[in-house]
Short mmCIF file of C-alpha atoms and ligand atoms in Angstrom, two decimals:
data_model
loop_
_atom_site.label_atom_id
_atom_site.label_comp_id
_atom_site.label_asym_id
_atom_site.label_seq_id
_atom_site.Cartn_x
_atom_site.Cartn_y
_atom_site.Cartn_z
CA UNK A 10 156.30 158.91 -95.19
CA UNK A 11 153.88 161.73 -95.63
CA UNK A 12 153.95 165.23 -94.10
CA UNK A 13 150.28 165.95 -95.65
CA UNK A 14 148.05 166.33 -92.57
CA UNK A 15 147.08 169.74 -91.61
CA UNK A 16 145.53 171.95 -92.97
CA UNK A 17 145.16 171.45 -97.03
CA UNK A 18 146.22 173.78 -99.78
CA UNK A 19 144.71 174.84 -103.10
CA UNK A 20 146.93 176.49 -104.92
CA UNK A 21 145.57 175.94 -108.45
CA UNK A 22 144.40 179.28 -110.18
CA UNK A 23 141.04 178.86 -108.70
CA UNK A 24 138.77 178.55 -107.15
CA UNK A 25 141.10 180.66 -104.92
CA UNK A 26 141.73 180.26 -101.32
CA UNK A 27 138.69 181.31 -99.20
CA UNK A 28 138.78 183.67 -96.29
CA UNK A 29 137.26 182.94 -93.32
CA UNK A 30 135.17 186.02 -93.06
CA UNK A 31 133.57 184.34 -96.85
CA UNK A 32 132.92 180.94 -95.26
CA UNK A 33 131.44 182.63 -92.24
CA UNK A 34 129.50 185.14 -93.64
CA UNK A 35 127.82 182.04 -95.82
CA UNK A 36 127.04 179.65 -92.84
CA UNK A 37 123.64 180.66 -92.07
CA UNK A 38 119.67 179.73 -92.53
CA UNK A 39 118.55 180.43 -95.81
CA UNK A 40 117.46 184.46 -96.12
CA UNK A 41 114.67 186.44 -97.01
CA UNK A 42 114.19 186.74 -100.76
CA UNK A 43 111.91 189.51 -100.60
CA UNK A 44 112.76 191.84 -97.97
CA UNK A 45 115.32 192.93 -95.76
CA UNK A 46 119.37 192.47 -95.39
CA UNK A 47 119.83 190.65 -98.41
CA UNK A 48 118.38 193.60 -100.47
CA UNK A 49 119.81 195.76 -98.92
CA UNK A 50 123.59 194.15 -99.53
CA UNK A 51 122.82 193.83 -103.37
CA UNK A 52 122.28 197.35 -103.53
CA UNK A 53 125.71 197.71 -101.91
CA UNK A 54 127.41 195.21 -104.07
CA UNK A 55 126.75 196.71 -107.33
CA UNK A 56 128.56 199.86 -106.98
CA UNK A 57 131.61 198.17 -105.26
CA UNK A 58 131.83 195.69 -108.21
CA UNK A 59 132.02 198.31 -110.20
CA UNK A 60 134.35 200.17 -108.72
CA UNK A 61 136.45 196.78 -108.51
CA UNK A 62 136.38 197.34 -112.47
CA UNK A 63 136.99 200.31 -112.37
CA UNK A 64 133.87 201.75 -114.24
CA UNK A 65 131.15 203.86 -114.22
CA UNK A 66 129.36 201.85 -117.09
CA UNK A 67 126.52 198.76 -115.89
CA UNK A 68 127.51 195.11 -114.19
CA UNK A 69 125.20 192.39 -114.08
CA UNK A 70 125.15 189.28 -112.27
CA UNK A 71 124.37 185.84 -113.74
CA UNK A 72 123.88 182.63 -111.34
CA UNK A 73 126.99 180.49 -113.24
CA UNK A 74 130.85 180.07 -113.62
CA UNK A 75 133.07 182.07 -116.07
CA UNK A 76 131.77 179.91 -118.91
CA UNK A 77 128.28 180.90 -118.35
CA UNK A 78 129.82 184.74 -118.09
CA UNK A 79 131.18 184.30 -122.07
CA UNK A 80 127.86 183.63 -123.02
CA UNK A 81 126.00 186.19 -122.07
CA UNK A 82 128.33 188.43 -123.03
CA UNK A 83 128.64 186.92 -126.35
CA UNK A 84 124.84 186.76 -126.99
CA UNK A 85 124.16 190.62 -125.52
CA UNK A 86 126.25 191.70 -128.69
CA UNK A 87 126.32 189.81 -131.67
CA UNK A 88 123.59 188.10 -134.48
CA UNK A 89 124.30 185.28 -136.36
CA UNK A 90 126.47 185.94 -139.13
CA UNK A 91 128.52 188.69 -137.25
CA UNK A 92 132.23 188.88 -137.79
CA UNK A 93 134.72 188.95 -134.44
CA UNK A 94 138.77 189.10 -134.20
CA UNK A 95 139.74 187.35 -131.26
CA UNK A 96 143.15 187.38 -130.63
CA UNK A 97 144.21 184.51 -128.48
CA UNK A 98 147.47 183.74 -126.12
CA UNK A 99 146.04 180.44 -124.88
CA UNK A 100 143.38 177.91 -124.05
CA UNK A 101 140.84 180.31 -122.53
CA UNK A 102 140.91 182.49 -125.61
CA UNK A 103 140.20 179.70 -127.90
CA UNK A 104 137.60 178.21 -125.67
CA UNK A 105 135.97 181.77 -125.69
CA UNK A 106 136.04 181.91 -129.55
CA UNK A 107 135.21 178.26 -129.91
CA UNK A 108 131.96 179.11 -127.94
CA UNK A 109 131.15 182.50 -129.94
CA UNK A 110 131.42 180.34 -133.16
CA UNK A 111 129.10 177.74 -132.17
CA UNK A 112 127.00 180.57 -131.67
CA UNK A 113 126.87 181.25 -134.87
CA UNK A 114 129.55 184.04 -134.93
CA UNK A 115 131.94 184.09 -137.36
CA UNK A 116 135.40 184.18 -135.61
CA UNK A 117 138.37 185.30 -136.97
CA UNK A 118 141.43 184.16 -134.69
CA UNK A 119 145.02 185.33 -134.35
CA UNK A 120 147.18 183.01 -132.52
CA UNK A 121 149.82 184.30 -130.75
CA UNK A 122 150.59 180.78 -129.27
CA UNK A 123 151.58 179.51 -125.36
CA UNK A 124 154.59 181.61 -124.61
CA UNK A 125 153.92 185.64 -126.12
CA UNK A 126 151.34 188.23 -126.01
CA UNK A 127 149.18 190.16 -128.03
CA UNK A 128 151.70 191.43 -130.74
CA UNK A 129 149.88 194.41 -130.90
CA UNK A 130 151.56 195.34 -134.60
CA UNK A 131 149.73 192.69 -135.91
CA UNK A 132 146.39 193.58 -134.50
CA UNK A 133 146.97 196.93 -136.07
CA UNK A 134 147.38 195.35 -139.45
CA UNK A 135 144.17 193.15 -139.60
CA UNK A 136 141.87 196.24 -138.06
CA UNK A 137 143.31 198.08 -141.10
CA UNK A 138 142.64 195.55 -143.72
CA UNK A 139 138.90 195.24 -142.62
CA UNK A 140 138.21 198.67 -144.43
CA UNK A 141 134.72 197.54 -144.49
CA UNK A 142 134.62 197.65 -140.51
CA UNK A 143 133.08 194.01 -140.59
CA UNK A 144 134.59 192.87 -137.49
CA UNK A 145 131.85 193.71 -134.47
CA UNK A 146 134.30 193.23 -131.61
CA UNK A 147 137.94 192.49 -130.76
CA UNK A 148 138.49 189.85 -127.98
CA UNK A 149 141.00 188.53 -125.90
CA UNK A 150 141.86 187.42 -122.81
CA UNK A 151 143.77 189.83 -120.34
CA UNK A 152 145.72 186.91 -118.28
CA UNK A 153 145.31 184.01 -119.68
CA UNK A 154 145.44 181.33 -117.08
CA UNK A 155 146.32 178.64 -118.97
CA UNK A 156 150.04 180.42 -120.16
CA UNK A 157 149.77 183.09 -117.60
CA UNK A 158 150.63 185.68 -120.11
CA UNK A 159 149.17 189.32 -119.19
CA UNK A 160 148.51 191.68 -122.11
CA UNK A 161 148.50 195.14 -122.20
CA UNK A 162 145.11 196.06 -122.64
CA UNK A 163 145.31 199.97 -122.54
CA UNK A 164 147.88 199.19 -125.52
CA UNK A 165 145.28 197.56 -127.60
CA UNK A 166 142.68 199.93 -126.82
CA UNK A 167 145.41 202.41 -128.50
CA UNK A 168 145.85 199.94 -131.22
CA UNK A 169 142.13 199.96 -131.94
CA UNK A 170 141.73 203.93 -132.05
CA UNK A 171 145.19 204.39 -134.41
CA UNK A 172 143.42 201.78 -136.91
CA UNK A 173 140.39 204.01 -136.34
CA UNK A 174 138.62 200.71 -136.10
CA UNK A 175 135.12 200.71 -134.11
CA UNK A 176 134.99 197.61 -133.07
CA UNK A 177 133.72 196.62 -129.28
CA UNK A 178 137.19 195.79 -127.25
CA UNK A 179 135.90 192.67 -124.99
CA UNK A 180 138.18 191.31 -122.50
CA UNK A 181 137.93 188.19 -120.21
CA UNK A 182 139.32 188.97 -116.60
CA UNK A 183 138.09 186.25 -115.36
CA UNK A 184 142.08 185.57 -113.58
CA UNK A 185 142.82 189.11 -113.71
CA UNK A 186 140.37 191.01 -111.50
CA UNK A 187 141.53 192.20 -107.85
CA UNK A 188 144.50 191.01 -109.09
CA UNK A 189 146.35 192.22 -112.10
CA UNK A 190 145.80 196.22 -112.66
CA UNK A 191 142.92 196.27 -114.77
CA UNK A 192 140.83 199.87 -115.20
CA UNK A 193 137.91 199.08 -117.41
CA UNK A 194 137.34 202.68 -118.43
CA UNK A 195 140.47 204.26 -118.79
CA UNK A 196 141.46 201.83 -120.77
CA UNK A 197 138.20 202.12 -122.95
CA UNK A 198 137.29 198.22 -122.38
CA UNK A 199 133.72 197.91 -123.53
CA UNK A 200 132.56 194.66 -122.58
CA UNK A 201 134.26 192.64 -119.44
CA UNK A 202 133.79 189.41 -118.00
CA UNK A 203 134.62 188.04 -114.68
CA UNK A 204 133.70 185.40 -112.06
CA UNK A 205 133.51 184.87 -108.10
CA UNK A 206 135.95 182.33 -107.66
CA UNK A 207 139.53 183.61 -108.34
CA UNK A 208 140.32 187.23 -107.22
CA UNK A 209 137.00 187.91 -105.98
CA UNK A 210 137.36 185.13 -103.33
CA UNK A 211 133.64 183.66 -103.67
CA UNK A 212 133.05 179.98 -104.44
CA UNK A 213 132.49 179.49 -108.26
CA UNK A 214 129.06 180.26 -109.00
CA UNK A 215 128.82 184.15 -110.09
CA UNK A 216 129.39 185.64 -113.47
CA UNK A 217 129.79 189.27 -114.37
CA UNK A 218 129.52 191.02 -116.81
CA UNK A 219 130.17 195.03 -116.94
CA UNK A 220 129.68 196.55 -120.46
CA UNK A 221 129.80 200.27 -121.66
CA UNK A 222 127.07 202.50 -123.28
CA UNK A 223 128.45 201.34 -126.53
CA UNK A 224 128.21 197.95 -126.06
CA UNK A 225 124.39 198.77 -124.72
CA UNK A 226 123.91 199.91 -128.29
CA UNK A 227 124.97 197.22 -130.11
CA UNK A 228 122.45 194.78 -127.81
CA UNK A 229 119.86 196.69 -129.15
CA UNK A 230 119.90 195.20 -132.41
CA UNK A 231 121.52 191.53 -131.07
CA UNK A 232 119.50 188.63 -132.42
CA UNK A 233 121.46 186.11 -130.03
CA UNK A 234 120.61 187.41 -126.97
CA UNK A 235 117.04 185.21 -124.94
CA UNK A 236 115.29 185.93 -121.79
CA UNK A 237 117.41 184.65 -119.20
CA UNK A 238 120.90 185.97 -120.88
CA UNK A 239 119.32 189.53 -121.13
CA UNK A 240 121.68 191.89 -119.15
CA UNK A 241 119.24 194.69 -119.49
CA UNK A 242 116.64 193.73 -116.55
CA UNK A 243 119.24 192.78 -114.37
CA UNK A 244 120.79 195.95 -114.66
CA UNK A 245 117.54 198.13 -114.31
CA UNK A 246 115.19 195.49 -112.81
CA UNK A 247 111.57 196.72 -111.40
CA UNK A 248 112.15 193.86 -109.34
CA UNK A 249 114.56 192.30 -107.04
CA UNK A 250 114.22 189.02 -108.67
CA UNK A 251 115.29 190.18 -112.06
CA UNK A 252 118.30 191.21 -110.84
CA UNK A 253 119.53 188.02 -110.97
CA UNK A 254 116.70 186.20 -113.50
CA UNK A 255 114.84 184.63 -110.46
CA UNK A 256 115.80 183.38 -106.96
CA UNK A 257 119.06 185.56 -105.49
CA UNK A 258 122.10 183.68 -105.00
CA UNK A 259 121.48 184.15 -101.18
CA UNK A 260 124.87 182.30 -99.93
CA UNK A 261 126.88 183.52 -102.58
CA UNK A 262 125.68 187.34 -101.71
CA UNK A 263 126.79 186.92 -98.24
CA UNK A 264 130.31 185.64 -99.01
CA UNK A 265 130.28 188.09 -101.95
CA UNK A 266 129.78 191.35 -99.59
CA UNK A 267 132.31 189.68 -97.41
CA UNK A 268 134.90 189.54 -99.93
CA UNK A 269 134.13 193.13 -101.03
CA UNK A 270 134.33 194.27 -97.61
CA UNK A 271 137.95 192.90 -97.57
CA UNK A 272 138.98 194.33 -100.77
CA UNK A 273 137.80 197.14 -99.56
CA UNK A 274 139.63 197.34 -96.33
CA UNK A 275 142.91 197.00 -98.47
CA UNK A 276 142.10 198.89 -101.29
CA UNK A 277 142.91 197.82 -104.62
CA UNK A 278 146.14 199.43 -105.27
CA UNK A 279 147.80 197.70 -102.15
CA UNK A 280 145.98 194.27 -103.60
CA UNK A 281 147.77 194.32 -106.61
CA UNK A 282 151.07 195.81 -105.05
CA UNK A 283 151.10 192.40 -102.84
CA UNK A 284 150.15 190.21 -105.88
CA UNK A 285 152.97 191.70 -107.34
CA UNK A 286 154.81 190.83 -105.03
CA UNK A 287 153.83 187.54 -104.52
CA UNK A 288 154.74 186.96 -107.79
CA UNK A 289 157.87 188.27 -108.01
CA UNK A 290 158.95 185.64 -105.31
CA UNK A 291 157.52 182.79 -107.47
CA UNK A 292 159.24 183.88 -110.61
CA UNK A 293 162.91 184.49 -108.20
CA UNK A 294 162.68 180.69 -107.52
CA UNK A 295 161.55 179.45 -110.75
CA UNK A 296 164.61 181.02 -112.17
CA UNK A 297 167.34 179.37 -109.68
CA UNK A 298 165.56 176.11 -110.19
CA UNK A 299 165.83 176.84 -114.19
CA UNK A 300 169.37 177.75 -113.89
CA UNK A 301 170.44 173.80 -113.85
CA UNK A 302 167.25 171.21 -115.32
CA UNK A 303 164.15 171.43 -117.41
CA UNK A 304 162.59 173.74 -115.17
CA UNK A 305 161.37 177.46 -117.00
CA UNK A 306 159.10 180.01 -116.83
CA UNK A 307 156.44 180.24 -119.21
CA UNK A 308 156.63 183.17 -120.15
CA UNK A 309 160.52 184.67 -120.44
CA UNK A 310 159.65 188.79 -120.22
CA UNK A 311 158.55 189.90 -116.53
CA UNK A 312 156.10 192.45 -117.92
CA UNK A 313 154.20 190.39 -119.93
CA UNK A 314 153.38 187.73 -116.60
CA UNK A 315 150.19 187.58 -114.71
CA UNK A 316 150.37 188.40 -111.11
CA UNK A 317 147.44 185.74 -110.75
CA UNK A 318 149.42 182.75 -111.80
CA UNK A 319 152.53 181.54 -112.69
CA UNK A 320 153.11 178.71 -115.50
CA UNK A 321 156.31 176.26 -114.94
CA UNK A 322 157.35 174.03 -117.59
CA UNK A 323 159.01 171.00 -116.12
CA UNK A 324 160.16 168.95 -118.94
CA UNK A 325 158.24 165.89 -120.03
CA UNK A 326 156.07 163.96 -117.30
CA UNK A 327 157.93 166.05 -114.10
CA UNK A 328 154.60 168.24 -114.37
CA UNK A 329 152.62 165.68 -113.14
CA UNK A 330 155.06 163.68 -110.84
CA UNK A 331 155.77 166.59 -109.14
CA UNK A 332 151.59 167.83 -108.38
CA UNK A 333 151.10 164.22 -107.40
CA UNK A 334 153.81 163.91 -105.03
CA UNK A 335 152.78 167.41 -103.43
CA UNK A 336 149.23 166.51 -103.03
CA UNK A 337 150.58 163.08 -101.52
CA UNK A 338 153.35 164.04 -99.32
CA UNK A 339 152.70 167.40 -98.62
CA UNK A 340 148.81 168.68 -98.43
CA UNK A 341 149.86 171.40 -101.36
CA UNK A 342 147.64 171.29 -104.43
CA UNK A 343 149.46 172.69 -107.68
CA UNK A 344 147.50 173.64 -111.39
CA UNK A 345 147.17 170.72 -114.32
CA UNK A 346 149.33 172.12 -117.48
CA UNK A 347 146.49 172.98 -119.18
CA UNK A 348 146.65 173.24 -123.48
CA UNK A 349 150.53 173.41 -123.20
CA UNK A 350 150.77 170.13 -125.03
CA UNK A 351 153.92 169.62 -127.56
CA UNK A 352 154.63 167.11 -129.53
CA UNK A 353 157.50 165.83 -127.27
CA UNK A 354 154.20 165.92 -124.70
CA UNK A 355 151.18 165.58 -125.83
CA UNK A 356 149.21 165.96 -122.64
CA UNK A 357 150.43 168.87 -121.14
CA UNK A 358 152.42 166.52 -118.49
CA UNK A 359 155.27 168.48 -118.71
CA UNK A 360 153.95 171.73 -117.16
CA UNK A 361 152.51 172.71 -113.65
CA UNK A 362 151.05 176.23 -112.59
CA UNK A 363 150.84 177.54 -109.21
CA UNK A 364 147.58 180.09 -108.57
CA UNK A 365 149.09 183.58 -106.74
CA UNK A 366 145.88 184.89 -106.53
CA UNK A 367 143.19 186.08 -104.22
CA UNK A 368 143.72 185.44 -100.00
CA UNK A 369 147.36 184.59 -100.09
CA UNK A 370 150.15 185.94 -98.51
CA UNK A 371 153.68 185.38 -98.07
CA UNK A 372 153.81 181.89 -95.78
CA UNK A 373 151.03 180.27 -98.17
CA UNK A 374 153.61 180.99 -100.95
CA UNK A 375 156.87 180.43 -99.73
CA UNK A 376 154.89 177.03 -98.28
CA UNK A 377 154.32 176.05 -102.25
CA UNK A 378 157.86 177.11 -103.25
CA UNK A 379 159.88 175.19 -100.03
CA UNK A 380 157.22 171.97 -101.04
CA UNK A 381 158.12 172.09 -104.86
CA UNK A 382 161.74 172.70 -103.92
CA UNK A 383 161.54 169.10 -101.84
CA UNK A 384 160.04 167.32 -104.63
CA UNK A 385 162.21 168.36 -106.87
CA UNK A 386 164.88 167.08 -104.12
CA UNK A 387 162.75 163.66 -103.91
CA UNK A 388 162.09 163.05 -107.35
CA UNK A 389 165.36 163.66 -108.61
CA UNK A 390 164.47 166.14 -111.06
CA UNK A 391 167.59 168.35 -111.78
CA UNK A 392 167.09 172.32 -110.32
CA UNK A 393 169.41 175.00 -109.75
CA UNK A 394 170.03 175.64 -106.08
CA UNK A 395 169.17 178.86 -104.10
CA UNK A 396 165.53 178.99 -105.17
CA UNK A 397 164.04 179.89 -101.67
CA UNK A 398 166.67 182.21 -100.85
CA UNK A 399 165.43 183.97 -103.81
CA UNK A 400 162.00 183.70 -102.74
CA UNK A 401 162.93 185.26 -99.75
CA UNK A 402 165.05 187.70 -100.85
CA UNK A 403 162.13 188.80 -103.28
CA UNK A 404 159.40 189.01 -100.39
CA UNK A 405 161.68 190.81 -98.14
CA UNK A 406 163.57 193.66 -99.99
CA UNK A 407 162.09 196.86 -99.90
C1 PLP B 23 138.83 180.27 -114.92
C2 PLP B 23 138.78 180.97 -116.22
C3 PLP B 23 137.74 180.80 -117.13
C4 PLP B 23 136.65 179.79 -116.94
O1 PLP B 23 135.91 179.99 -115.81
P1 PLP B 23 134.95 178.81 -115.29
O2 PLP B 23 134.42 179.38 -114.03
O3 PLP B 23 135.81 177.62 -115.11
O4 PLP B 23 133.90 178.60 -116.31
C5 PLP B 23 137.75 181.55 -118.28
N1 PLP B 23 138.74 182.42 -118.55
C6 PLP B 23 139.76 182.61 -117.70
C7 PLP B 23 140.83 183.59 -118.04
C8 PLP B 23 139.83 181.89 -116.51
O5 PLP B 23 140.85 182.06 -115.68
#
């Protein structure tokens, strides 16, 4: 028998969970384009972006998912031909280089595999052996959803500047923003990209980009970039249309400002003091479960996890017995593994991730925790006991 009426939960790492005040600020006739409220909230949503990110530097706003976001990074900075390091801890930094190469960029890739960060020695080493300062950029992902590692980007920044390398540092937050601490400037990030649907709380359907005065520079002389990818009239645009290359994204603007407004409200170091928290009751019951069984975290040291989302590996298959018996029985949605394959498992079956990140509070999570504590029960998948009194213990203490 299934308990899986009521209300339905996501809890993949996005698209997020949406607030009500989103879905309500979207449900309305379409706007005026030309005049009006929905100018006037534009002009409010760029400087609370950027203060989101943490920077004083530009943000512009594409019409397209976090793919479309790599892009026009990618193609603001580099020519055919150009050299790039990217330094990746999972499937979203390969799929990021994978697209810069078919660009025509020629990618140079460190692999730090599914279960480490950025070794940051070894980043050091390759900046120094490129005496000829080839390499245009340096790129990684800061959480990589796919492992949920988080690297320390202020780290690599200093990394960079004791190689005295000046390369472009370009970082996909994507997960990470309004979730993870991330301060774009401080931590002398050049080029950032991000999307709607994951911290920001917007459906998919917005890309950002926010790049320094450097990075300005180097599109200067960028033989990728084309009309619509330009982020130069969408930044200074004579016109309201070229802020976004054409038609606004009306519905998207309204659940955009909406979202702001509640970041706002909370502020963003109380929004990633209660991700951190969040998180810290997900990792307290994946290790009882681990204690007895195949069950483990992803990745083993605390400060190197994501506060977005948390990777479980489950031993072979249990991955995806256990999402479809949530999803069944219980109206709880969990993450695909996604690029963990082994050989043991060669389709990632073994691994499950639950998304922490955006709207979600303490019930939604201790909600996914008591439902993947039953079907552990009703699959018969060994587990340690005491998870959710760890869970609890975590969300309570003070
Ligand atoms: C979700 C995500 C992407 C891809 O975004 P899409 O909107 O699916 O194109 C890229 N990088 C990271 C780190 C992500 O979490």
């Amino acid at each position: 028998m299934s308990v899986q009426r009521g209300t339905q939960y996501l809890a993949i790492p996005g698209p997020s969970v949406m607030p009500e005040a989103v879905l309500r600020a979207m449900h309305r006739p379409a706007p005026n384009i030309y005049t009006g409220e929905l100018i006037d909230i534009v002009e409010t949503i760029m400087p609370e972006l950027k203060q989101v990110a943490r920077t004083a530097g530009e943000a512009a706003i594409y019409i397209c998912n976090g793919h479309g976001a790599w892009e026009a990074a990618l193609v603001n900075v580099f020519s055919r031909g150009d050299r790039a390091l990217m330094l990746a801890t999972g499937r979203f930094g390969h799929g990021w280089a994978d697209m810069a190469g078919q660009l025509g960029v020629e990618v140079e890739r460190i692999d730090f595999g599914r279960r480490a960060p950025i070794d940051l020695d070894r980043v050091e080493a390759a900046l120094r052996a490129d005496t000829a300062h080839s390499l245009k950029a340096v790129m990684c992902v800061h959480v990589d959803t796919a492992t949920s590692v988080r690297n320390d980007i202020r780290a690599l920044r200093e990394a960079l500047d004791r190689a005295g390398h000046p390369a472009l540092l370009m970082v996909d937050c994507i997960a990470s923003l309004a979730v993870d601490p991330f301060e774009m400037d401080a931590w002398g990030v050049d080029v950032m990209v991000s999307g709607s649907q994951k911290g920001l709380m917007t459906p998919p359907g917005l890309g950002f980009v926010f790049f320094s005065p450097k990075a300005d520079e180097l599109r200067e002389r960028a033989g990728l970039v084309t009309p619509y990818w330009d982020w130069r009239p969408r930044v200074r645009p004579e016109m309201f249309y070229q802020y976004f290359g054409g038609t606004a994204p009306t519905h998207h603007l309204y659940g955009l400002r909406a979202a702001l407004d509640l970041i706002r409200e909370e502020g963003m170091e109380a929004i990633w003091a209660r991700h951190a928290r969040l998180a810290r009751a997900v990792w307290a019951a994946v290790e009882a479960w681990g204690e007895d069984g195949p069950l483990a975290l992803n990745i083993a040291d605390p400060a190197c996890r994501s506060h977005a989302v948390t990777t479980v590996l489950a031993g072979r298959e249990n991955g995806t017995r256990l999402r479809d018996w949530l999803s069944a029985r219980m109206g709880v949605t969990l993450g695909i593994g996604l690029g963990m394959a082994t050989n043991e498992d060669p389709n990632s079956d073994g691994a499950f991730r639950i998304g922490h990140m955006g709207y979600v509070n303490g019930q939604m999570v201790m909600g996914v925790l008591g439902s993947v504590d039953a079907g552990l029960k009703a699959l018969d998948i060994p587990h340690g006991s005491g998870a959710l009194e760890a869970a609890s213990r975590a969300l309570g203490d003070d």
